[in-house]
Amino acid sequence: MREALVVGGGPAGAALAIRLAKAGTDVLLAEKEAEAHHKVCGEFLSQGAVLRLHRLGVLPEALCAHPIDRVRLVRGERMVEARLPFRALSLSRKRLDEALLERAEFAGVGVMRGLRVTRLEREGEAWVNTVSLGGDGRSKSVFLASGKHDIRDRHRPPGGHDDLLGFKQHWRLSPDATEALRGAVELHLFDGGYAGLERVEDGIANLCLVVRKSAFSAWPELLDRLKRTPLGQRLEGGEPCWPRPLAVSAIPYGHVQTTSDGLWRLGDQAAVIPSFLGEGMAMALMSAEEAADAYLDGKPAGDFQARFAKAVGPRVKAATLLSRRLVEPMGQRLAMAAPAFLVSAVAGAARV
Ligand SMILES: Cc1cc2nc3c(=O)[nH]c(=O)nc-3n(C[C@H](O)[C@H](O)[C@H](O)COP(=O)(O)OP(=O)(O)OC[C@H]3O[C@@H](n4cnc5c(N)ncnc54)[C@H](O)[C@@H]3O)c2cc1C
């Protein structure tokens, strides 16, 4: 029986596995995707996330992350800009997550790619996991870091704001639009949703948005609608890097796991903060740090889960309330009237 199994090789799973392996724990990480892949994400790395990545030995700067120090809010014909209280970075998840997994392998983690864990069952002192390729394994402890995806029979409740769809598409923008985005992240507010636009590495821009299910019928229709807003000026003359966007539905924004059935839940399995209003990756990395410390101190999973919920719960709740307002016309008007408030709310929520 192995000591620890980590399910999922995103920031939470990889960070936890690195820390345990460095402390001498025999740890296996199962990642369902066989290769580096894109994920629905704004790809904005706050200062907190960058610091935590540095501690793991992963340097986004060395991976050509784009620096960001300003945020612009855009609605209708109005645009307001504010300086961020910290320097952020922006890097594609494909590059970042791959660097984390490489770091994990280097630290001695047994990284199994293309291996999906389909079921987890408790049998006496052991966790038995079933995998997609058939067969099963036994571990003393299991860290569930499967992000957006729930394992069979272990579903998260819906959360406080769960009627949003998420989309992401990388774009090669025109030279003018690429230059206009230097050092800035733009948040475009539109009827029923909001979209983030920022540069990542190699001169590519990431368009990532959430939209209410009721305001969505099909991607081409939504894109046409967005092109009739100021976002259209940024996209004009540009080309999407992929024919169709990546999409995610039923995001349980606002979910916070307060108890444990013996599993250690990390990252989005521990708490889901709304996109652009808090910093999911920093929280995922923080959950990994705290879980690793608790595990290595011999504490039970329940202790960590309760403490983590207490630390991040109020921020997740505040960001969820804000997110509900930000898809409504009145909330959007208020955000435009007080952009500094929104920026400080975002920065405060991000500072985990
Ligand atoms: C629209 C949107 C925009 C966002 N924008 C930002 C942003 O700009 N900045 C930010 O910090 N955060 C952002 N987030 C949040 C951020 O993406 C997440 O908080 C973060 O990815 C959580 O990390 P994680 O490791 O928990 O999960 P993930 O990154 O989702 O990783 C989970 C991994 O587990 C693997 N997996 C899943 N199921 C299994 C299984 N059964 N067996 C094996 N492997 C499995 C998956 O393939 C994946 O690699 C955004 C989220 C959304 C939805």
Coordinates of C-alpha atoms and ligand atoms in Angstrom, one line a residue, residues 6-14 30-33 37 39-46 49 93 97 101 112 115-119 144-151 165-168 198 206 208-210 248 251 253 266-276 278-285 287, ligand 1:
V6 CA -3.0 12.7 -5.4
V7 CA -5.9 12.8 -7.8
G8 CA -5.4 15.6 -10.3
G9 CA -2.3 17.4 -11.7
G10 CA -3.4 21.1 -11.6
P11 CA -1.8 23.7 -9.3
A12 CA -3.3 22.1 -6.1
G13 CA -2.4 18.5 -6.8
A14 CA 1.1 19.2 -8.2
A30 CA -2.7 10.5 -11.2
E31 CA -3.6 13.1 -14.0
K32 CA -6.3 12.1 -16.4
E33 CA -4.9 14.0 -19.4
H37 CA -3.5 20.8 -22.2
K39 CA -7.9 24.8 -19.3
V40 CA -10.8 27.3 -18.9
C41 CA -9.0 30.0 -16.9
G42 CA -8.4 33.8 -17.0
E43 CA -4.7 32.9 -16.5
F44 CA -4.1 35.9 -14.2
L45 CA -1.5 35.1 -11.5
S46 CA -1.7 37.4 -8.5
A49 CA 0.1 32.9 -6.5
R93 CA -2.3 27.2 -18.0
D97 CA 0.6 23.3 -15.3
L101 CA 4.1 18.6 -13.2
M112 CA 1.0 8.9 -14.0
L115 CA -4.8 7.9 -15.7
R116 CA -8.3 8.9 -14.5
V117 CA -9.4 7.9 -11.1
T118 CA -13.0 6.9 -11.4
R119 CA -13.9 5.8 -7.9
L144 CA -8.5 15.0 -4.1
A145 CA -7.4 17.8 -6.4
S146 CA -9.5 17.0 -9.4
G147 CA -10.6 20.7 -9.8
K148 CA -13.8 21.2 -11.7
H149 CA -14.4 17.5 -12.1
D150 CA -16.1 15.5 -9.4
I151 CA -15.4 11.8 -8.7
L165 CA -21.0 29.1 -18.2
G166 CA -17.3 29.6 -18.7
F167 CA -15.5 30.0 -22.0
K168 CA -11.9 30.5 -23.0
E198 CA -5.1 39.9 -21.2
N206 CA -6.5 35.1 -23.6
C208 CA -12.0 34.2 -20.9
L209 CA -15.6 34.9 -19.9
V210 CA -18.5 33.8 -17.9
V248 CA -17.2 24.6 -18.7
I251 CA -19.2 25.9 -11.9
Y253 CA -19.0 29.3 -7.3
L266 CA -7.7 20.7 -2.2
G267 CA -8.0 23.6 -4.7
D268 CA -11.4 23.8 -6.4
Q269 CA -12.5 20.7 -4.5
A270 CA -11.9 22.7 -1.2
A271 CA -13.3 26.1 -2.3
V272 CA -14.4 27.7 -5.5
I273 CA -14.0 31.5 -5.8
P274 CA -15.7 33.3 -8.7
S275 CA -13.4 34.1 -11.6
F276 CA -11.8 37.5 -11.9
G278 CA -10.7 36.3 -6.4
E279 CA -7.7 34.2 -7.2
G280 CA -8.5 30.5 -7.6
M281 CA -4.9 29.5 -8.3
A282 CA -3.5 31.3 -5.3
M283 CA -6.1 29.6 -3.2
A284 CA -5.4 26.2 -4.8
L285 CA -1.6 26.6 -4.0
S287 CA -4.7 24.8 0.2
Ligands
LIG1 C1 -13.9 31.0 -16.2 C2 -12.8 30.9 -15.1 C3 -11.8 31.8 -15.1 C4 -10.8 31.7 -14.1 N1 -9.8 32.6 -14.1 C5 -8.8 32.5 -13.1 C6 -7.7 33.5 -13.1 O1 -7.6 34.3 -14.0 N2 -6.8 33.4 -12.1 C7 -6.9 32.4 -11.2 O2 -6.0 32.3 -10.3 N3 -7.9 31.5 -11.2 C8 -8.8 31.5 -12.1 N4 -9.8 30.6 -12.2 C9 -9.8 29.5 -11.2 C10 -8.7 28.5 -11.4 O3 -8.8 28.0 -12.8 C11 -8.9 27.3 -10.5 O4 -9.2 27.8 -9.2 C12 -7.7 26.4 -10.4 O5 -7.5 25.8 -11.7 C13 -7.9 25.3 -9.4 O6 -6.8 24.5 -9.4 P1 -7.0 22.9 -9.1 O7 -5.6 22.3 -9.1 O8 -7.9 22.8 -7.9 O9 -7.9 22.3 -10.3 P2 -7.6 22.2 -11.9 O10 -6.6 23.3 -12.3 O11 -8.9 22.1 -12.5 O12 -6.8 20.8 -12.0 C14 -7.5 19.6 -11.8 C15 -6.7 18.5 -12.6 O13 -7.3 17.3 -12.2 C16 -7.4 16.5 -13.4 N5 -8.5 15.5 -13.1 C17 -9.8 15.8 -13.0 N6 -10.5 14.7 -12.7 C18 -9.5 13.7 -12.6 C19 -9.6 12.3 -12.3 N7 -10.8 11.7 -12.0 N8 -8.5 11.6 -12.3 C20 -7.3 12.1 -12.5 N9 -7.1 13.5 -12.9 C21 -8.3 14.2 -12.8 C22 -7.7 17.5 -14.5 O14 -7.4 17.0 -15.8 C23 -6.9 18.7 -14.1 O15 -5.6 18.7 -14.7 C24 -10.8 30.6 -13.2 C25 -11.8 29.7 -13.3 C26 -12.8 29.8 -14.2 C27 -13.9 28.7 -14.3

